[in-house]
PDB file of C-alpha atoms and ligand atoms in Angstrom:
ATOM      1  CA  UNK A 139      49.456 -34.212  39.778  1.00  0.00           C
ATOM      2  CA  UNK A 140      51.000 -36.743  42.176  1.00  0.00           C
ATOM      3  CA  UNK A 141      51.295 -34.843  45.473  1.00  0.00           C
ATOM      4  CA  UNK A 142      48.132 -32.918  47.069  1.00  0.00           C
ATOM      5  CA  UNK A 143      49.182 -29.947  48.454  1.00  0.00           C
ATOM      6  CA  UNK A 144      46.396 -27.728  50.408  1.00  0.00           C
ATOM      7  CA  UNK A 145      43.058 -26.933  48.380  1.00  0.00           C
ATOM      8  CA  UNK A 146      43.631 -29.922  45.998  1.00  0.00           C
ATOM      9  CA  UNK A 147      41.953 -33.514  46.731  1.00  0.00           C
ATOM     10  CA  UNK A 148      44.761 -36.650  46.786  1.00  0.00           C
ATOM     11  CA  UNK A 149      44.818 -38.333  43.901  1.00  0.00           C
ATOM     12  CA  UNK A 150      42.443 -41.557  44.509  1.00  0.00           C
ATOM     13  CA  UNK A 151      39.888 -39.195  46.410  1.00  0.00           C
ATOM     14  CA  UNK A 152      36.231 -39.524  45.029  1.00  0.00           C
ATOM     15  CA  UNK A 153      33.319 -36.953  44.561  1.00  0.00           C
ATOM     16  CA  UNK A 154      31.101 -37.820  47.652  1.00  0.00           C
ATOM     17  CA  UNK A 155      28.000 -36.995  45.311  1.00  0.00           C
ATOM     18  CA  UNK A 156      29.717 -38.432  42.257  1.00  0.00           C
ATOM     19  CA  UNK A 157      31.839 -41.772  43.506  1.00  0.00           C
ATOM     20  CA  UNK A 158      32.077 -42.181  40.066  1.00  0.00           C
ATOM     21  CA  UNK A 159      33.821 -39.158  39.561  1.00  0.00           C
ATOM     22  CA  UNK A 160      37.429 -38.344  41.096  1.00  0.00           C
ATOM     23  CA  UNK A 161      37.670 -35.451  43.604  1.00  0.00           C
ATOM     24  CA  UNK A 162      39.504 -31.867  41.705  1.00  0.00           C
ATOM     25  CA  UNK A 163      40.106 -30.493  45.231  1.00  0.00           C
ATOM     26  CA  UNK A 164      38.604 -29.763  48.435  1.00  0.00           C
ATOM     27  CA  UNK A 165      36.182 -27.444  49.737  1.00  0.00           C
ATOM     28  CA  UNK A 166      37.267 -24.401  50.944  1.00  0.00           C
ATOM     29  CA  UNK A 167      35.125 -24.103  53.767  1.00  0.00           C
ATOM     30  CA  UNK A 168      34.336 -27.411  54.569  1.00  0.00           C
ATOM     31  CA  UNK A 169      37.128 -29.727  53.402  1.00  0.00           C
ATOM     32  CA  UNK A 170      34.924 -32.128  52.002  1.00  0.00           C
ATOM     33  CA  UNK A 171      36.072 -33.336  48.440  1.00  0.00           C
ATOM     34  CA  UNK A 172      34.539 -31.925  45.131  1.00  0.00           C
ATOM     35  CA  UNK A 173      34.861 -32.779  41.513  1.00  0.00           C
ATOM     36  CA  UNK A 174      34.955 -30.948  38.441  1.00  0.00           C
ATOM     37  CA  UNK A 175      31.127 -31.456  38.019  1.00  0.00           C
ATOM     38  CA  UNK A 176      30.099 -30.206  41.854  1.00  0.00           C
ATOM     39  CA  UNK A 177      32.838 -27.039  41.803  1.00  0.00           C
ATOM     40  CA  UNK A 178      31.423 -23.891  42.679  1.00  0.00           C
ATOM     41  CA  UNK A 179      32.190 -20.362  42.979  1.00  0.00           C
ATOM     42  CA  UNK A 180      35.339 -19.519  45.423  1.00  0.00           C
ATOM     43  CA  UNK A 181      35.993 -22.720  45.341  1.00  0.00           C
ATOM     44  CA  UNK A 182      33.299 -24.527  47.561  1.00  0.00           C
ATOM     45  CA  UNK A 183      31.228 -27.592  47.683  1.00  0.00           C
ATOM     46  CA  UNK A 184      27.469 -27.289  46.620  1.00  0.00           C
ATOM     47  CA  UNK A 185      26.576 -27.168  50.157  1.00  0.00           C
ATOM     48  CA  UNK A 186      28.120 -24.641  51.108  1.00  0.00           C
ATOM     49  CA  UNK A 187      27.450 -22.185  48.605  1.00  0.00           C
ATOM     50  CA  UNK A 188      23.741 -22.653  49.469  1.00  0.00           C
ATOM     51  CA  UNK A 189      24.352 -22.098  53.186  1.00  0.00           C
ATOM     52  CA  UNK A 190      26.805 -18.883  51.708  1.00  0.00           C
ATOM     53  CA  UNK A 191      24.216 -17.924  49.961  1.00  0.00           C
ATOM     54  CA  UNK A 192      21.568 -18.356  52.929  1.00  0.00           C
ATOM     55  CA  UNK A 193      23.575 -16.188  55.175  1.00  0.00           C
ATOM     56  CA  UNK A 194      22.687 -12.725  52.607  1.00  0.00           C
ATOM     57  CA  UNK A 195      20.052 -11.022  54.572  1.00  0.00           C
ATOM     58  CA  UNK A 196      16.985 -11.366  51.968  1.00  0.00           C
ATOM     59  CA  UNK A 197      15.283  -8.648  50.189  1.00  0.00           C
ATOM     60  CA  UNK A 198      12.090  -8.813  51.055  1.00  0.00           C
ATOM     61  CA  UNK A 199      11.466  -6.397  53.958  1.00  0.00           C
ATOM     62  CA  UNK A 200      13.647  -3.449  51.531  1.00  0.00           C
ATOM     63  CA  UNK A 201      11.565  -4.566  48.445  1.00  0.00           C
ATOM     64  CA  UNK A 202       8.663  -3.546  50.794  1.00  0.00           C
ATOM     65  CA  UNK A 203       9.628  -0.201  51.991  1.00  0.00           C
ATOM     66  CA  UNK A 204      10.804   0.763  48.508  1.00  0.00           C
ATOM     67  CA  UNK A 205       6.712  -0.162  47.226  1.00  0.00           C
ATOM     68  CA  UNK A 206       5.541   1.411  50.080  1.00  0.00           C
ATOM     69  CA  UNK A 207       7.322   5.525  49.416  1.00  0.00           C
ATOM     70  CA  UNK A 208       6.693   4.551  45.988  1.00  0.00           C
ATOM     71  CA  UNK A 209       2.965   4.227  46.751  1.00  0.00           C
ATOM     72  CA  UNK A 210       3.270   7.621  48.590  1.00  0.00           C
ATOM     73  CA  UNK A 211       4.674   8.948  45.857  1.00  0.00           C
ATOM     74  CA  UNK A 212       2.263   7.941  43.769  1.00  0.00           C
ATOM     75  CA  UNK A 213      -0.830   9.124  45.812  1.00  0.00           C
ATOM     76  CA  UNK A 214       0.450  12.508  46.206  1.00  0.00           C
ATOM     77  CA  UNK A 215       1.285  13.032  42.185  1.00  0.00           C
ATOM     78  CA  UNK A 216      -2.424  12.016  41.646  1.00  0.00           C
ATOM     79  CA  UNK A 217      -3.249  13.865  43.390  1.00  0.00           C
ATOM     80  CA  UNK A 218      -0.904  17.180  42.408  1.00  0.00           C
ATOM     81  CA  UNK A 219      -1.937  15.722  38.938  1.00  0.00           C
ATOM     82  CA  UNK A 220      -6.140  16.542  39.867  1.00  0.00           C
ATOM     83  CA  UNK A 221      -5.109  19.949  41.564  1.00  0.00           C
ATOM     84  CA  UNK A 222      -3.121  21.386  39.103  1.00  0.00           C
ATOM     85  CA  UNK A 223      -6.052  20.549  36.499  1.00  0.00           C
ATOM     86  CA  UNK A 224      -8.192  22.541  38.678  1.00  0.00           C
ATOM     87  CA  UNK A 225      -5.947  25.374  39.080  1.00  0.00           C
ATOM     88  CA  UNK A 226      -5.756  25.234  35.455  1.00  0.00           C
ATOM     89  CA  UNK A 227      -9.737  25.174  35.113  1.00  0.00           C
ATOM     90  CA  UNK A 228      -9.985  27.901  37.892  1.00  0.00           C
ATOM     91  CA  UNK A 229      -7.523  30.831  36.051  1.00  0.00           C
ATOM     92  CA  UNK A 230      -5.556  32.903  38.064  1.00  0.00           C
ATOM     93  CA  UNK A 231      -7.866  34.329  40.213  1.00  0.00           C
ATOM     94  CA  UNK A 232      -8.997  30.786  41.513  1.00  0.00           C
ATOM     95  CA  UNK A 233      -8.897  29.262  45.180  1.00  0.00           C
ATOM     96  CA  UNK A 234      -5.946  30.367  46.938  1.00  0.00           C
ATOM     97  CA  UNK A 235      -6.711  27.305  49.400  1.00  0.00           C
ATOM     98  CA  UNK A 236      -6.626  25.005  46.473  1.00  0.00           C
ATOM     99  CA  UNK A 237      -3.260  27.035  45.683  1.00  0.00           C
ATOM    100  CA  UNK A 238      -1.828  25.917  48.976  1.00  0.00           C
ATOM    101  CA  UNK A 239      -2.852  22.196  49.213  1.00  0.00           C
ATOM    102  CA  UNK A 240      -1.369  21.715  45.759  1.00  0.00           C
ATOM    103  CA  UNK A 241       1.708  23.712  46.838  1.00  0.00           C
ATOM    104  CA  UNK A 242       1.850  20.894  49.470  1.00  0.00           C
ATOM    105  CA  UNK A 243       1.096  17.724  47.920  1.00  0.00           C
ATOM    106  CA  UNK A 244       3.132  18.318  45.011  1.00  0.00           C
ATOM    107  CA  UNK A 245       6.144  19.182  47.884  1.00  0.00           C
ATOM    108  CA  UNK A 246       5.147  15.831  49.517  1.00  0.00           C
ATOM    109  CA  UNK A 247       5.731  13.883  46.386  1.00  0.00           C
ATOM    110  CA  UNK A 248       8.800  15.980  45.757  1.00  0.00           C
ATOM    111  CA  UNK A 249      10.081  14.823  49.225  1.00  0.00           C
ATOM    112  CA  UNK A 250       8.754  10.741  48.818  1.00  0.00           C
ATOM    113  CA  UNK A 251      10.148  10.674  45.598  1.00  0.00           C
ATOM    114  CA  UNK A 252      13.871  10.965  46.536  1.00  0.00           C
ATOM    115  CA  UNK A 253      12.772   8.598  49.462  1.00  0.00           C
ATOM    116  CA  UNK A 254      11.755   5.602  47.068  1.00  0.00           C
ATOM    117  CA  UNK A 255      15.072   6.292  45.150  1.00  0.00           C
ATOM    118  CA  UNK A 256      16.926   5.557  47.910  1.00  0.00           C
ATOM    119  CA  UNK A 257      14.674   2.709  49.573  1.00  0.00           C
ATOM    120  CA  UNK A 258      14.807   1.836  45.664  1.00  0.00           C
ATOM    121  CA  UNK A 259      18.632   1.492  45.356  1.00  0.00           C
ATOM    122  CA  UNK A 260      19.018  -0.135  48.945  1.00  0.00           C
ATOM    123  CA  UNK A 261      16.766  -2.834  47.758  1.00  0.00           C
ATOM    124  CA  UNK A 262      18.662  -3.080  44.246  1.00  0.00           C
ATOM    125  CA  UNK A 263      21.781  -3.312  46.267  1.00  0.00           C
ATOM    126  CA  UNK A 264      20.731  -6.302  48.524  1.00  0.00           C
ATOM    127  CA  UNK A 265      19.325  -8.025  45.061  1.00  0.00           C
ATOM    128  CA  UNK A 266      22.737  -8.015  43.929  1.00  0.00           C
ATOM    129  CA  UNK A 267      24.635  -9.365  46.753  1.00  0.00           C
ATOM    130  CA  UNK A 268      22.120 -12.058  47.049  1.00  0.00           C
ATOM    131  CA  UNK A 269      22.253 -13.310  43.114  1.00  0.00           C
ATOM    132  CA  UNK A 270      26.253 -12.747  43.829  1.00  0.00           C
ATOM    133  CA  UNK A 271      26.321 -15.118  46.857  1.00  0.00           C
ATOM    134  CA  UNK A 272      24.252 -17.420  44.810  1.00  0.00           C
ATOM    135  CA  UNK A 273      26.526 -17.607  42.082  1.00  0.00           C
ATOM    136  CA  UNK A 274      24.384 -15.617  39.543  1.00  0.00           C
ATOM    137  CA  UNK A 275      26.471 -12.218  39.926  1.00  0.00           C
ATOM    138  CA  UNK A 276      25.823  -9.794  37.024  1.00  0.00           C
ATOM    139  CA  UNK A 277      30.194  -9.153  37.089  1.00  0.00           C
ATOM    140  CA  UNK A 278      29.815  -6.228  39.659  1.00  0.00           C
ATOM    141  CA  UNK A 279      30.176  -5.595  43.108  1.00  0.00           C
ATOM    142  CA  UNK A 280      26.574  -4.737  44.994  1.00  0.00           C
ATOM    143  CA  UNK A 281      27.962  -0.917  45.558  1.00  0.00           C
ATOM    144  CA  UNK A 282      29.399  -0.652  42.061  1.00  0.00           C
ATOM    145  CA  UNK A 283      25.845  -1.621  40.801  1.00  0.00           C
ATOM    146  CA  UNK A 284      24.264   1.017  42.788  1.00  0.00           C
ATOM    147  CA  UNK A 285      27.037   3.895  41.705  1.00  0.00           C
ATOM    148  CA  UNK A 286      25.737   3.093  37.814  1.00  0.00           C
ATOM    149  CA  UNK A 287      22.811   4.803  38.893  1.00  0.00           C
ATOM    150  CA  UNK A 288      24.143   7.959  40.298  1.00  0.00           C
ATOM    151  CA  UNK A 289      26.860   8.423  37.948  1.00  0.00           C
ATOM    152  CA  UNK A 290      25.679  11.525  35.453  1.00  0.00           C
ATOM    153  CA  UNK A 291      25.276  10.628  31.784  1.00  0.00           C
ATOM    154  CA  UNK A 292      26.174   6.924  32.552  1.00  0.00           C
ATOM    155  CA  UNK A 293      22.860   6.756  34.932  1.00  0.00           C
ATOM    156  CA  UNK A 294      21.271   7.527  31.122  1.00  0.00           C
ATOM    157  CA  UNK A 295      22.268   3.684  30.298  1.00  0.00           C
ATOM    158  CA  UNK A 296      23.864   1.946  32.873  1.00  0.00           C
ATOM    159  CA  UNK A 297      20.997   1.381  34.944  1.00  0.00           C
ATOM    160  CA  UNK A 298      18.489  -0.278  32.426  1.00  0.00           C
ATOM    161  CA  UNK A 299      21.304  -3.258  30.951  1.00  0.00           C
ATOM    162  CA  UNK A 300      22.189  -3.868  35.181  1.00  0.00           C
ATOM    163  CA  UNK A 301      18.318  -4.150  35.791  1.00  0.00           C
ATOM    164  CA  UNK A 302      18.269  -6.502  32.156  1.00  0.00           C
ATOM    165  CA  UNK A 303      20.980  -8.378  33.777  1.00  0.00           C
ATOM    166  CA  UNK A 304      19.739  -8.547  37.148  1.00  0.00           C
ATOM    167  CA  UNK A 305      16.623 -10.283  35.750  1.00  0.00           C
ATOM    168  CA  UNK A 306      18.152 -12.467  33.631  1.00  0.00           C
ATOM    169  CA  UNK A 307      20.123 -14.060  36.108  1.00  0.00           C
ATOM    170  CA  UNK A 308      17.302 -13.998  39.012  1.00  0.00           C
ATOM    171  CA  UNK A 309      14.600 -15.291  36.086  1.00  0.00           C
ATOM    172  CA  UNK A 310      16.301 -16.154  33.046  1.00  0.00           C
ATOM    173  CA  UNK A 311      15.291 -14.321  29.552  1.00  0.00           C
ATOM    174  CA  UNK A 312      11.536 -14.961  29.403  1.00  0.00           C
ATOM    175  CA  UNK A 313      10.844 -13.724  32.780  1.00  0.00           C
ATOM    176  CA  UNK A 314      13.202 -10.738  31.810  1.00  0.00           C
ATOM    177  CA  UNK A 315      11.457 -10.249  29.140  1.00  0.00           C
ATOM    178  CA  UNK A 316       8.094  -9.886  30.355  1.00  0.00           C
ATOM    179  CA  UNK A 317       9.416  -7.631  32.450  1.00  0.00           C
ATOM    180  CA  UNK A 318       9.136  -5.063  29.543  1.00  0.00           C
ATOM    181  CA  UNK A 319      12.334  -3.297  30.810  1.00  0.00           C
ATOM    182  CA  UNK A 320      12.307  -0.869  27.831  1.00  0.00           C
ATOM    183  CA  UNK A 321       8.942   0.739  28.456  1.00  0.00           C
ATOM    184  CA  UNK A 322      10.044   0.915  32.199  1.00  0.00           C
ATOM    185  CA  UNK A 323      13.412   2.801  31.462  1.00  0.00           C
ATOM    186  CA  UNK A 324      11.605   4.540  28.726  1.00  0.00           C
ATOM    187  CA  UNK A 325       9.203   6.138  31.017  1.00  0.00           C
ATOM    188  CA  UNK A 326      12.330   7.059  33.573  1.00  0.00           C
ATOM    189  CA  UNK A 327      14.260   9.128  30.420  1.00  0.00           C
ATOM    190  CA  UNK A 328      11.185  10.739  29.953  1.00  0.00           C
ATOM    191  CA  UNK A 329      11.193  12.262  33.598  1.00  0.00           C
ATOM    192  CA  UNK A 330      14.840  13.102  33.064  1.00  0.00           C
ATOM    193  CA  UNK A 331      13.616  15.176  30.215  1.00  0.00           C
ATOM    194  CA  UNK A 332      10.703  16.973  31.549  1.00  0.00           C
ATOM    195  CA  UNK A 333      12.610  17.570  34.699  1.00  0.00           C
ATOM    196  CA  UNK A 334      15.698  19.026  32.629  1.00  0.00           C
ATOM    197  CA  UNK A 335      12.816  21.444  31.093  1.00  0.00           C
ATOM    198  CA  UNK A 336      11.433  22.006  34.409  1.00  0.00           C
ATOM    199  CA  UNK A 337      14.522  23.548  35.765  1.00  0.00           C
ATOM    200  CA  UNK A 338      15.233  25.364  32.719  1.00  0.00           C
ATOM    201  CA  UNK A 339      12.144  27.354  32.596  1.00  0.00           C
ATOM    202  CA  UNK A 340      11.975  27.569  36.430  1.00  0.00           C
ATOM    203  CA  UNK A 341      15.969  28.971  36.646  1.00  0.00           C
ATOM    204  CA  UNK A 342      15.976  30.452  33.420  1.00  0.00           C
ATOM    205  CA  UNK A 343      13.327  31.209  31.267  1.00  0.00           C
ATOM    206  CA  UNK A 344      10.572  32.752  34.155  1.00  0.00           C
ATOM    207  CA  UNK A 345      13.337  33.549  36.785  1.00  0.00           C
ATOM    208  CA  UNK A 346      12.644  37.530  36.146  1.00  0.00           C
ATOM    209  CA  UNK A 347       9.394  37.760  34.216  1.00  0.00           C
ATOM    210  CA  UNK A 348       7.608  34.689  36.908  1.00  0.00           C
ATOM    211  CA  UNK A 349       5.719  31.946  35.154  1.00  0.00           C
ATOM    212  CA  UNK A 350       2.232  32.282  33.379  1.00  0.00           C
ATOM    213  CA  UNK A 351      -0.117  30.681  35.041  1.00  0.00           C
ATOM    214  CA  UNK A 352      -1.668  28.368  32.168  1.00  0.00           C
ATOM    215  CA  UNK A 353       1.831  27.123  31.277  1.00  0.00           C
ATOM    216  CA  UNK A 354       2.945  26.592  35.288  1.00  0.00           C
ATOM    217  CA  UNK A 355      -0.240  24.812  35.367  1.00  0.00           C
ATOM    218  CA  UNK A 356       0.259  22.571  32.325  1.00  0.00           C
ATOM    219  CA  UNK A 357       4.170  21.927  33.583  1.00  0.00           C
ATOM    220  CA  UNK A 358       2.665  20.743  36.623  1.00  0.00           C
ATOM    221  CA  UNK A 359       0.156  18.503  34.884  1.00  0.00           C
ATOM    222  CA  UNK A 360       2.908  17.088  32.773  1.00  0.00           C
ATOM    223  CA  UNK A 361       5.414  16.511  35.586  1.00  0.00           C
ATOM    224  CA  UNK A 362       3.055  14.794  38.081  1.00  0.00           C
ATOM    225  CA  UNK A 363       1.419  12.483  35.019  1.00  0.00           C
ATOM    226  CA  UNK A 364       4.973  11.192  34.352  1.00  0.00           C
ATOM    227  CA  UNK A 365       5.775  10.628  38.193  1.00  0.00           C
ATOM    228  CA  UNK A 366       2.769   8.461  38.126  1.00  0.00           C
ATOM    229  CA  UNK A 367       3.915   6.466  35.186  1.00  0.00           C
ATOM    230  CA  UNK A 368       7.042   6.663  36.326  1.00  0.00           C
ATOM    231  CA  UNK A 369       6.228   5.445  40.113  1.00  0.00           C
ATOM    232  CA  UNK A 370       3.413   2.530  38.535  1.00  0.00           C
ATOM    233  CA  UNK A 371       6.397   1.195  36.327  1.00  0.00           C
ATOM    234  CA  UNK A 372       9.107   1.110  39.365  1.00  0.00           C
ATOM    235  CA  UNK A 373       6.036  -0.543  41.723  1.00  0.00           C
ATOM    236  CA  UNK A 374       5.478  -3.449  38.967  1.00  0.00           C
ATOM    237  CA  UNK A 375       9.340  -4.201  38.348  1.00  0.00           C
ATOM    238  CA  UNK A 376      10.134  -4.185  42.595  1.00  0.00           C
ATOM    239  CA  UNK A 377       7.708  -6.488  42.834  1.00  0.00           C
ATOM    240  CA  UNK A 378       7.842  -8.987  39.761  1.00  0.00           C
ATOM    241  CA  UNK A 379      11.243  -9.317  40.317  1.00  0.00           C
ATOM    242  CA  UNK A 380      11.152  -9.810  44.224  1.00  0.00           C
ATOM    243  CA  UNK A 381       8.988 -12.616  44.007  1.00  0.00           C
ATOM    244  CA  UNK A 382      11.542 -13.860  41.844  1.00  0.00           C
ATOM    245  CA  UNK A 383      13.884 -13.528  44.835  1.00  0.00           C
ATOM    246  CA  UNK A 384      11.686 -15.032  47.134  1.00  0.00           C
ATOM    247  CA  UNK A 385      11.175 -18.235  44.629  1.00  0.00           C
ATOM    248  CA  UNK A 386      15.335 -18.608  44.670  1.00  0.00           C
ATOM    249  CA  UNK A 387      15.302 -17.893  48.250  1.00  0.00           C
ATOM    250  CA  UNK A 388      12.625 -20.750  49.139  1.00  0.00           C
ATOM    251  CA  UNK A 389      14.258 -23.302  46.766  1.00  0.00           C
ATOM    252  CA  UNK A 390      17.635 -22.238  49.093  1.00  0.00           C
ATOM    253  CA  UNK A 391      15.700 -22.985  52.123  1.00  0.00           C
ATOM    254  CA  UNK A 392      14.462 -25.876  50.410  1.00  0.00           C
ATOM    255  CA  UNK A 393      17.811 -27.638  50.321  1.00  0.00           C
ATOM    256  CA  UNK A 394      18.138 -27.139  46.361  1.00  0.00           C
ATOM    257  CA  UNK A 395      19.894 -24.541  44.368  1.00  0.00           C
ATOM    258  CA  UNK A 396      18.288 -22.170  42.811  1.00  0.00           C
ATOM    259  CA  UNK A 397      17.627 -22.324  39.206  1.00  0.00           C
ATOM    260  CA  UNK A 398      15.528 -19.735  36.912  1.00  0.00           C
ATOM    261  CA  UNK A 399      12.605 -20.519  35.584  1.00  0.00           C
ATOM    262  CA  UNK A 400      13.312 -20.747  32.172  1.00  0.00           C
ATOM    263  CA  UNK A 401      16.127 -23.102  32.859  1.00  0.00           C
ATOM    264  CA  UNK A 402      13.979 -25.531  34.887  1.00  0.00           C
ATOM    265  CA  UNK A 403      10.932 -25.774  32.723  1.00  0.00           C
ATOM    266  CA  UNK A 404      13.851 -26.300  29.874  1.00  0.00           C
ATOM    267  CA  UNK A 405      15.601 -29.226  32.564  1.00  0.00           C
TER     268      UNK A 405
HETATM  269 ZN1   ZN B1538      31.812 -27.344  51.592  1.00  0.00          ZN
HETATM  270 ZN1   ZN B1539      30.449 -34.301  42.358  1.00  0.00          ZN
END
């Protein structure tokens, strides 16, 4: 091309990294020439896609409110887990107290629970728009990423190949990998599950008759064990991954680009 017209680099420009390399165009946001090699997302210059990138918010303080409900979550199915083995123990002429406090805590768990999924998904969202700005986008829009998970039947599957991805591009395959996604999603169908049979005999099943008290007992047991799996599994895969995000965030701040794990130790 003999004639520059707006975006593209005259023809005798230079790479100011590369001067051995001829300038493809110009930056969009700061002008400056960049070659084929230095060419990043939306068209701009290294430089400022790192200071793009820079100006996401970071995850960190959503990572930690998403732990911390999940923690309260947590608590209050162990303990709704302990009670309802007592109740169990006691018959149905046990403590009425102990009755009450389990009525509670498993109510406060109930109530923390949708809490962490939404601190959850807030921090999921923010993890996206950063590896986006970065230029490690999993192919979907921050929002679009969260709707996978609220979408019926798709949130069966959707959510576990975005969190795959998400990993992937924040710590390449190995770190996704050790990130035993499967057991993690694995536990979260199995809540679906026991929650679908929940309702089922709740609605349906003792709606005239009322429940028996062993098997109310048991279904309590059951539900609060796998809201503790459930809740350790979510804790472990916040955190392992933010501190992936705060390793691409420092090497931001640092002046380089971020690059996954795998990939560097490979470099
Ligand atoms: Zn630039
Ligand atoms: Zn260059």
């Amino acid at each position: 091309m003999l004639t520059a017209t707006a975006g593209e680099a005259a023809p005798q420009a230079v790479c100011p990294t590369h001067p051995s390399r001829e300038a493809v165009r110009t930056c969009v946001r700061c002008g400056g020439y960049v070659c084929s090699a230095c060419e990043r997302q939306e068209g701009q210059c290294p430089e400022c896609t790192r200071q793009t990138a820079l100006e996401v918010p970071d995850s960190r303080a959503r990572a930690l409110r998403a732990v911390v409900s999940l923690l309260i979550t947590l608590g209050a199915s162990f303990l709704s887990l302990l009670f309802h083995v007592g109740l169990l123990l006691m018959g149905e002429e046990g403590d009425e107290a102990l009755e009450k406090v389990t009525a509670v805590v498993t109510t406060v768990g109930f109530l923390s629970g949708y809490g962490s999924r939404v601190y959850f998904l807030m921090w999921f969202h923010r993890v996206v728009r950063q590896l986006q700005a970065q230029g490690a986008g999993i192919g979907r829009t921050p929002g679009g990423a969260v709707w996978m998970w609220l979408i019926p039947f798709v949130n069966f599957v959707k959510p576990f190949t975005l969190m795959k991805d998400v990993a992937e591009k924040a710590g390449g395959a190995r770190f996704a990998a050790s990130l035993h996604l499967g057991l993690w999603w694995g536990v979260q169908l199995l809540f679906y599950a026991v929650d679908t049979v929940k309702r089922v005999l709740v609605k349906v099943v003792w709606k005239e008759s009322g429940a028996p008290w062993d098997a109310a007992c048991v279904l309590g047991i059951v539900m609060a064990l796998v809201v503790v799996l459930l809740t350790l599994s979510y804790v472990r895969v916040v955190r392992e991954l933010q501190a992936r995000m705060d390793r691409r965030r420092a090497a931001l701040e640092a002046g380089n680009e971020p690059v996954p794990e795998d990939e560097a130790v490979a470099a």
